[in-house]
Amino acid sequence: MTETIEELERQLAAATDDQEQVRLLNEVAFRVRGVDPQRAVALSERAHALATSVEDNAGLAAALLGLAFGKMIRGNYSECLALSLDALARFRDLGDDVGTAQAGVYLGFVYRSLGNLDRALEHYLEAHAILSQPLPGQEKERKEGLAWCIYGLAGVQSELHDQDQALQHYEECLLLFEELDVVAGKSRALSGIGSVLMARGQYDQALEKLRCSLDLNKETKVVAGLSRSLTDVGDCLEAMGNINEALDYNRTALALREESDFRDAALTNRINIGRILLQQGLVAEAGDMLDRARTVAEDLEVKPKLFRIHEILAEAHEKSGRFDLALEHFQTFHRLEREVHSDETKTRVKNLQVASKVDIAEKEAEIHRLRNVELARLNEELQERNEAIRREQEYNEELLHNVLPAKIVRELRQSGTTNPETFEDVTVFFSDFIDFTKKSATLEPAKLIAELNEIFTKFDEITERLGCERIKTIGDAYLAVCGMPRPDKDHAAKVLRLAQEAVEYLNERNQTSDIEWPVRIGVHSGRVVGGVVGVKKYIYDVFGDTINTASRIESYSESMRINVSQSTYELTKGHFTFVPRNEIEVKGKGAVKMYFLAPA
């Protein structure tokens, strides 16, 4: 029969043996963490100090998990990760299966919170394999650990958009938590079910489950659970259009979390509040809320939340007319989004294909121990789903970088349409290769394409790094701009640096390549119109006299020289060195003043 907390506390008060005190401190800490997390952490600290002094390795491993719990609820994932890994190593050395599984569940939660789903899955699967087997004398601990493990697996499945499997596992862990009467677990499982129903658009049913979770947490008055349920209900109300009520729930949750120093959890509420304030037109208040959230997110290094913050800040600054700041935040958002949803997705697929990046042999041994057909099926399905996600992500990346500018893609995603825009301050880069037609007639098509691909790929890398936008290539011509579709006060200087780096690159390449490609470059600044052309196959194109003039300026350039118009010269003459040219008679333009840009 399981002893009550009160009985354990009486034993602790009467205990005189140091190791027995450590065991009881850890046991009470584990039992009270769902109702009084602060007290649980304090007990774990006592257990850690005593276990260290008496060299009780088993007690120390358990205490480390208790300390990791304290870091976890405050969002300090780096320290939580270090403590959990230390505990895992000790439990493995001791041959303690339950402890190993408990540490694995902690690590699964931490890696999932950091967006590393492959590592999360690795630890959840190891824990599930252990906890699915009978453990004499530890049946209650085994079942509760198994319930939390299934809850974690459901979370991973939900993030991989397998909502059917996620719902099945949330319901499975709910039954276990109800059998064991673990209030915190019941609340979490109900929240998970609610989140799946929200993803399906079944908001009324979702709200019912989330309110049940909230009622459980109101009874226990545990800040971590209560604030989480308040946030979940707020999310559902916002999805239903009740943004004023959603704002109140998030503000209440934020106050609770900040009072308890739950920094990472509080970030979620700050992001939600900032987004809702923006919907209400309170741009300044939204910006202030999100700026504070950004500082915390950068300190905690939680990229999944940080890129959301930058996305909303970009929208806030755009609405307030601060396009330079909007561009900076949007570029940061785009970079972080790619890191989270592209790089990690590709890494996840690679890791799953070989079963484990960290230790293949260990993973193979683990799979050998899995006598559970369901787990093997789950692992296979996750590999297939991640492969599909990788293909979809690569397709989206290709669209984003090679078809349309990021701002235009965003508009199409949000509304399905985009309107042509006039941009007053744009600088245009235009280049082509001297004697291209003659060379193309002598080269094999495959060789010609390979040469252009290599050169234009380098041009693309320079263009993106400098914050410019490649519009298109036509044969050997390369057209890029800066100052659209996002305004940039340094548009002229950035394009000149692009031109200089392009010439430097070709100079170096021509020295070693068997085929030399001398280039002419023209740069001009002025007004440009940009918009999407086409209905089924979108192409973003640019129009106007500025584009035509840039082409003319390029045609009057010389081999490996950068020809610059008067307008670009006036914008940058204090920052670059130019060589004046005699006025040149240009068809349709009359006498035009031009300058050669000196090498960097």
mmCIF file with all atom_site columns, N, CA, C and O in Angstrom, residues 160 341-342 344-354 378-395:
data_model
loop_
_atom_site.group_PDB
_atom_site.id
_atom_site.type_symbol
_atom_site.label_atom_id
_atom_site.label_alt_id
_atom_site.label_comp_id
_atom_site.label_asym_id
_atom_site.label_entity_id
_atom_site.label_seq_id
_atom_site.pdbx_PDB_ins_code
_atom_site.Cartn_x
_atom_site.Cartn_y
_atom_site.Cartn_z
_atom_site.occupancy
_atom_site.B_iso_or_equiv
_atom_site.pdbx_formal_charge
_atom_site.auth_seq_id
_atom_site.auth_comp_id
_atom_site.auth_asym_id
_atom_site.auth_atom_id
_atom_site.pdbx_PDB_model_num
ATOM 1   N N  . LEU A 1 160 ? 4.062  17.332 -35.104 1.00 0.00 ? 160 LEU A N  1
ATOM 2   C CA . LEU A 1 160 ? 4.275  16.772 -36.437 1.00 0.00 ? 160 LEU A CA 1
ATOM 3   C C  . LEU A 1 160 ? 2.972  16.679 -37.218 1.00 0.00 ? 160 LEU A C  1
ATOM 4   O O  . LEU A 1 160 ? 2.928  16.080 -38.292 1.00 0.00 ? 160 LEU A O  1
ATOM 5   N N  . HIS A 1 341 ? 12.440 25.616 -38.691 1.00 0.00 ? 341 HIS A N  1
ATOM 6   C CA . HIS A 1 341 ? 11.590 24.732 -39.487 1.00 0.00 ? 341 HIS A CA 1
ATOM 7   C C  . HIS A 1 341 ? 12.288 24.093 -40.676 1.00 0.00 ? 341 HIS A C  1
ATOM 8   O O  . HIS A 1 341 ? 11.730 23.209 -41.298 1.00 0.00 ? 341 HIS A O  1
ATOM 9   N N  . SER A 1 342 ? 13.490 24.524 -40.994 1.00 0.00 ? 342 SER A N  1
ATOM 10  C CA . SER A 1 342 ? 14.192 23.902 -42.118 1.00 0.00 ? 342 SER A CA 1
ATOM 11  C C  . SER A 1 342 ? 15.376 23.089 -41.642 1.00 0.00 ? 342 SER A C  1
ATOM 12  O O  . SER A 1 342 ? 15.424 21.871 -41.823 1.00 0.00 ? 342 SER A O  1
ATOM 13  N N  . GLU A 1 344 ? 16.352 22.234 -38.627 1.00 0.00 ? 344 GLU A N  1
ATOM 14  C CA . GLU A 1 344 ? 16.062 21.206 -37.626 1.00 0.00 ? 344 GLU A CA 1
ATOM 15  C C  . GLU A 1 344 ? 15.211 20.095 -38.213 1.00 0.00 ? 344 GLU A C  1
ATOM 16  O O  . GLU A 1 344 ? 15.309 18.944 -37.806 1.00 0.00 ? 344 GLU A O  1
ATOM 17  N N  . THR A 1 345 ? 14.332 20.442 -39.182 1.00 0.00 ? 345 THR A N  1
ATOM 18  C CA . THR A 1 345 ? 13.552 19.398 -39.839 1.00 0.00 ? 345 THR A CA 1
ATOM 19  C C  . THR A 1 345 ? 14.456 18.452 -40.596 1.00 0.00 ? 345 THR A C  1
ATOM 20  O O  . THR A 1 345 ? 14.319 17.233 -40.524 1.00 0.00 ? 345 THR A O  1
ATOM 21  N N  . LYS A 1 346 ? 15.438 19.033 -41.335 1.00 0.00 ? 346 LYS A N  1
ATOM 22  C CA . LYS A 1 346 ? 16.365 18.186 -42.078 1.00 0.00 ? 346 LYS A CA 1
ATOM 23  C C  . LYS A 1 346 ? 17.209 17.336 -41.127 1.00 0.00 ? 346 LYS A C  1
ATOM 24  O O  . LYS A 1 346 ? 17.456 16.160 -41.384 1.00 0.00 ? 346 LYS A O  1
ATOM 25  N N  . THR A 1 347 ? 17.657 17.936 -40.035 1.00 0.00 ? 347 THR A N  1
ATOM 26  C CA . THR A 1 347 ? 18.438 17.184 -39.052 1.00 0.00 ? 347 THR A CA 1
ATOM 27  C C  . THR A 1 347 ? 17.606 16.062 -38.454 1.00 0.00 ? 347 THR A C  1
ATOM 28  O O  . THR A 1 347 ? 18.078 14.940 -38.257 1.00 0.00 ? 347 THR A O  1
ATOM 29  N N  . ARG A 1 348 ? 16.329 16.366 -38.191 1.00 0.00 ? 348 ARG A N  1
ATOM 30  C CA . ARG A 1 348 ? 15.445 15.363 -37.596 1.00 0.00 ? 348 ARG A CA 1
ATOM 31  C C  . ARG A 1 348 ? 15.296 14.157 -38.506 1.00 0.00 ? 348 ARG A C  1
ATOM 32  O O  . ARG A 1 348 ? 15.360 13.007 -38.078 1.00 0.00 ? 348 ARG A O  1
ATOM 33  N N  . VAL A 1 349 ? 15.074 14.427 -39.788 1.00 0.00 ? 349 VAL A N  1
ATOM 34  C CA . VAL A 1 349 ? 14.913 13.328 -40.730 1.00 0.00 ? 349 VAL A CA 1
ATOM 35  C C  . VAL A 1 349 ? 16.178 12.486 -40.797 1.00 0.00 ? 349 VAL A C  1
ATOM 36  O O  . VAL A 1 349 ? 16.142 11.262 -40.770 1.00 0.00 ? 349 VAL A O  1
ATOM 37  N N  . LYS A 1 350 ? 17.319 13.164 -40.885 1.00 0.00 ? 350 LYS A N  1
ATOM 38  C CA . LYS A 1 350 ? 18.600 12.446 -40.951 1.00 0.00 ? 350 LYS A CA 1
ATOM 39  C C  . LYS A 1 350 ? 18.781 11.589 -39.714 1.00 0.00 ? 350 LYS A C  1
ATOM 40  O O  . LYS A 1 350 ? 19.179 10.416 -39.800 1.00 0.00 ? 350 LYS A O  1
ATOM 41  N N  . ASN A 1 351 ? 18.478 12.160 -38.544 1.00 0.00 ? 351 ASN A N  1
ATOM 42  C CA . ASN A 1 351 ? 18.675 11.417 -37.292 1.00 0.00 ? 351 ASN A CA 1
ATOM 43  C C  . ASN A 1 351 ? 17.747 10.218 -37.207 1.00 0.00 ? 351 ASN A C  1
ATOM 44  O O  . ASN A 1 351 ? 18.131 9.144  -36.742 1.00 0.00 ? 351 ASN A O  1
ATOM 45  N N  . LEU A 1 352 ? 16.508 10.403 -37.639 1.00 0.00 ? 352 LEU A N  1
ATOM 46  C CA . LEU A 1 352 ? 15.572 9.293  -37.566 1.00 0.00 ? 352 LEU A CA 1
ATOM 47  C C  . LEU A 1 352 ? 15.963 8.184  -38.547 1.00 0.00 ? 352 LEU A C  1
ATOM 48  O O  . LEU A 1 352 ? 15.738 7.020  -38.276 1.00 0.00 ? 352 LEU A O  1
ATOM 49  N N  . GLN A 1 353 ? 16.512 8.568  -39.693 1.00 0.00 ? 353 GLN A N  1
ATOM 50  C CA . GLN A 1 353 ? 16.885 7.561  -40.668 1.00 0.00 ? 353 GLN A CA 1
ATOM 51  C C  . GLN A 1 353 ? 17.992 6.653  -40.141 1.00 0.00 ? 353 GLN A C  1
ATOM 52  O O  . GLN A 1 353 ? 18.049 5.483  -40.459 1.00 0.00 ? 353 GLN A O  1
ATOM 53  N N  . VAL A 1 354 ? 18.874 7.189  -39.356 1.00 0.00 ? 354 VAL A N  1
ATOM 54  C CA . VAL A 1 354 ? 19.951 6.366  -38.806 1.00 0.00 ? 354 VAL A CA 1
ATOM 55  C C  . VAL A 1 354 ? 19.684 5.978  -37.367 1.00 0.00 ? 354 VAL A C  1
ATOM 56  O O  . VAL A 1 354 ? 20.553 5.426  -36.696 1.00 0.00 ? 354 VAL A O  1
ATOM 57  N N  . LEU A 1 378 ? 5.074  3.299  -34.667 1.00 0.00 ? 378 LEU A N  1
ATOM 58  C CA . LEU A 1 378 ? 5.134  4.745  -34.460 1.00 0.00 ? 378 LEU A CA 1
ATOM 59  C C  . LEU A 1 378 ? 6.435  5.328  -35.010 1.00 0.00 ? 378 LEU A C  1
ATOM 60  O O  . LEU A 1 378 ? 6.429  6.369  -35.685 1.00 0.00 ? 378 LEU A O  1
ATOM 61  N N  . ASN A 1 379 ? 7.528  4.639  -34.746 1.00 0.00 ? 379 ASN A N  1
ATOM 62  C CA . ASN A 1 379 ? 8.821  5.125  -35.221 1.00 0.00 ? 379 ASN A CA 1
ATOM 63  C C  . ASN A 1 379 ? 8.854  5.184  -36.758 1.00 0.00 ? 379 ASN A C  1
ATOM 64  O O  . ASN A 1 379 ? 9.334  6.154  -37.358 1.00 0.00 ? 379 ASN A O  1
ATOM 65  N N  . GLU A 1 380 ? 8.294  4.166  -37.397 1.00 0.00 ? 380 GLU A N  1
ATOM 66  C CA . GLU A 1 380 ? 8.272  4.131  -38.858 1.00 0.00 ? 380 GLU A CA 1
ATOM 67  C C  . GLU A 1 380 ? 7.392  5.249  -39.413 1.00 0.00 ? 380 GLU A C  1
ATOM 68  O O  . GLU A 1 380 ? 7.757  5.922  -40.382 1.00 0.00 ? 380 GLU A O  1
ATOM 69  N N  . GLU A 1 381 ? 6.233  5.462  -38.785 1.00 0.00 ? 381 GLU A N  1
ATOM 70  C CA . GLU A 1 381 ? 5.327  6.511  -39.256 1.00 0.00 ? 381 GLU A CA 1
ATOM 71  C C  . GLU A 1 381 ? 5.945  7.891  -39.094 1.00 0.00 ? 381 GLU A C  1
ATOM 72  O O  . GLU A 1 381 ? 5.776  8.767  -39.953 1.00 0.00 ? 381 GLU A O  1
ATOM 73  N N  . LEU A 1 382 ? 6.663  8.082  -37.994 1.00 0.00 ? 382 LEU A N  1
ATOM 74  C CA . LEU A 1 382 ? 7.293  9.389  -37.779 1.00 0.00 ? 382 LEU A CA 1
ATOM 75  C C  . LEU A 1 382 ? 8.379  9.655  -38.816 1.00 0.00 ? 382 LEU A C  1
ATOM 76  O O  . LEU A 1 382 ? 8.551  10.789 -39.277 1.00 0.00 ? 382 LEU A O  1
ATOM 77  N N  . GLN A 1 383 ? 9.117  8.595  -39.188 1.00 0.00 ? 383 GLN A N  1
ATOM 78  C CA . GLN A 1 383 ? 10.120 8.760  -40.240 1.00 0.00 ? 383 GLN A CA 1
ATOM 79  C C  . GLN A 1 383 ? 9.464  9.164  -41.554 1.00 0.00 ? 383 GLN A C  1
ATOM 80  O O  . GLN A 1 383 ? 9.932  10.083 -42.243 1.00 0.00 ? 383 GLN A O  1
ATOM 81  N N  . GLU A 1 384 ? 8.365  8.494  -41.902 1.00 0.00 ? 384 GLU A N  1
ATOM 82  C CA . GLU A 1 384 ? 7.677  8.827  -43.151 1.00 0.00 ? 384 GLU A CA 1
ATOM 83  C C  . GLU A 1 384 ? 7.125  10.240 -43.108 1.00 0.00 ? 384 GLU A C  1
ATOM 84  O O  . GLU A 1 384 ? 7.209  10.986 -44.092 1.00 0.00 ? 384 GLU A O  1
ATOM 85  N N  . ARG A 1 385 ? 6.558  10.623 -41.968 1.00 0.00 ? 385 ARG A N  1
ATOM 86  C CA . ARG A 1 385 ? 5.979  11.968 -41.850 1.00 0.00 ? 385 ARG A CA 1
ATOM 87  C C  . ARG A 1 385 ? 7.061  13.032 -41.897 1.00 0.00 ? 385 ARG A C  1
ATOM 88  O O  . ARG A 1 385 ? 6.887  14.084 -42.503 1.00 0.00 ? 385 ARG A O  1
ATOM 89  N N  . ASN A 1 386 ? 8.186  12.749 -41.264 1.00 0.00 ? 386 ASN A N  1
ATOM 90  C CA . ASN A 1 386 ? 9.273  13.732 -41.305 1.00 0.00 ? 386 ASN A CA 1
ATOM 91  C C  . ASN A 1 386 ? 9.856  13.868 -42.714 1.00 0.00 ? 386 ASN A C  1
ATOM 92  O O  . ASN A 1 386 ? 10.285 14.959 -43.110 1.00 0.00 ? 386 ASN A O  1
ATOM 93  N N  . GLU A 1 387 ? 9.859  12.768 -43.463 1.00 0.00 ? 387 GLU A N  1
ATOM 94  C CA . GLU A 1 387 ? 10.320 12.851 -44.854 1.00 0.00 ? 387 GLU A CA 1
ATOM 95  C C  . GLU A 1 387 ? 9.377  13.734 -45.665 1.00 0.00 ? 387 GLU A C  1
ATOM 96  O O  . GLU A 1 387 ? 9.808  14.547 -46.490 1.00 0.00 ? 387 GLU A O  1
ATOM 97  N N  . ALA A 1 388 ? 8.072  13.601 -45.389 1.00 0.00 ? 388 ALA A N  1
ATOM 98  C CA . ALA A 1 388 ? 7.099  14.441 -46.087 1.00 0.00 ? 388 ALA A CA 1
ATOM 99  C C  . ALA A 1 388 ? 7.269  15.905 -45.687 1.00 0.00 ? 388 ALA A C  1
ATOM 100 O O  . ALA A 1 388 ? 7.178  16.813 -46.519 1.00 0.00 ? 388 ALA A O  1
ATOM 101 N N  . ILE A 1 389 ? 7.525  16.133 -44.398 1.00 0.00 ? 389 ILE A N  1
ATOM 102 C CA . ILE A 1 389 ? 7.747  17.505 -43.927 1.00 0.00 ? 389 ILE A CA 1
ATOM 103 C C  . ILE A 1 389 ? 8.998  18.081 -44.572 1.00 0.00 ? 389 ILE A C  1
ATOM 104 O O  . ILE A 1 389 ? 9.025  19.253 -44.970 1.00 0.00 ? 389 ILE A O  1
ATOM 105 N N  . ARG A 1 390 ? 10.054 17.274 -44.694 1.00 0.00 ? 390 ARG A N  1
ATOM 106 C CA . ARG A 1 390 ? 11.284 17.755 -45.320 1.00 0.00 ? 390 ARG A CA 1
ATOM 107 C C  . ARG A 1 390 ? 11.039 18.172 -46.769 1.00 0.00 ? 390 ARG A C  1
ATOM 108 O O  . ARG A 1 390 ? 11.494 19.226 -47.211 1.00 0.00 ? 390 ARG A O  1
ATOM 109 N N  . ARG A 1 391 ? 10.287 17.333 -47.498 1.00 0.00 ? 391 ARG A N  1
ATOM 110 C CA . ARG A 1 391 ? 10.012 17.664 -48.900 1.00 0.00 ? 391 ARG A CA 1
ATOM 111 C C  . ARG A 1 391 ? 9.184  18.933 -49.014 1.00 0.00 ? 391 ARG A C  1
ATOM 112 O O  . ARG A 1 391 ? 9.450  19.790 -49.857 1.00 0.00 ? 391 ARG A O  1
ATOM 113 N N  . GLU A 1 392 ? 8.186  19.043 -48.130 1.00 0.00 ? 392 GLU A N  1
ATOM 114 C CA . GLU A 1 392 ? 7.343  20.249 -48.161 1.00 0.00 ? 392 GLU A CA 1
ATOM 115 C C  . GLU A 1 392 ? 8.155  21.483 -47.798 1.00 0.00 ? 392 GLU A C  1
ATOM 116 O O  . GLU A 1 392 ? 7.998  22.559 -48.398 1.00 0.00 ? 392 GLU A O  1
ATOM 117 N N  . GLN A 1 393 ? 9.037  21.353 -46.799 1.00 0.00 ? 393 GLN A N  1
ATOM 118 C CA . GLN A 1 393 ? 9.844  22.495 -46.379 1.00 0.00 ? 393 GLN A CA 1
ATOM 119 C C  . GLN A 1 393 ? 10.792 22.923 -47.498 1.00 0.00 ? 393 GLN A C  1
ATOM 120 O O  . GLN A 1 393 ? 10.973 24.120 -47.745 1.00 0.00 ? 393 GLN A O  1
ATOM 121 N N  . GLU A 1 394 ? 11.408 21.963 -48.187 1.00 0.00 ? 394 GLU A N  1
ATOM 122 C CA . GLU A 1 394 ? 12.298 22.300 -49.291 1.00 0.00 ? 394 GLU A CA 1
ATOM 123 C C  . GLU A 1 394 ? 11.530 23.007 -50.403 1.00 0.00 ? 394 GLU A C  1
ATOM 124 O O  . GLU A 1 394 ? 12.033 23.949 -51.027 1.00 0.00 ? 394 GLU A O  1
ATOM 125 N N  . TYR A 1 395 ? 10.297 22.546 -50.645 1.00 0.00 ? 395 TYR A N  1
ATOM 126 C CA . TYR A 1 395 ? 9.475  23.190 -51.669 1.00 0.00 ? 395 TYR A CA 1
ATOM 127 C C  . TYR A 1 395 ? 9.171  24.636 -51.273 1.00 0.00 ? 395 TYR A C  1
ATOM 128 O O  . TYR A 1 395 ? 9.268  25.561 -52.083 1.00 0.00 ? 395 TYR A O  1
#
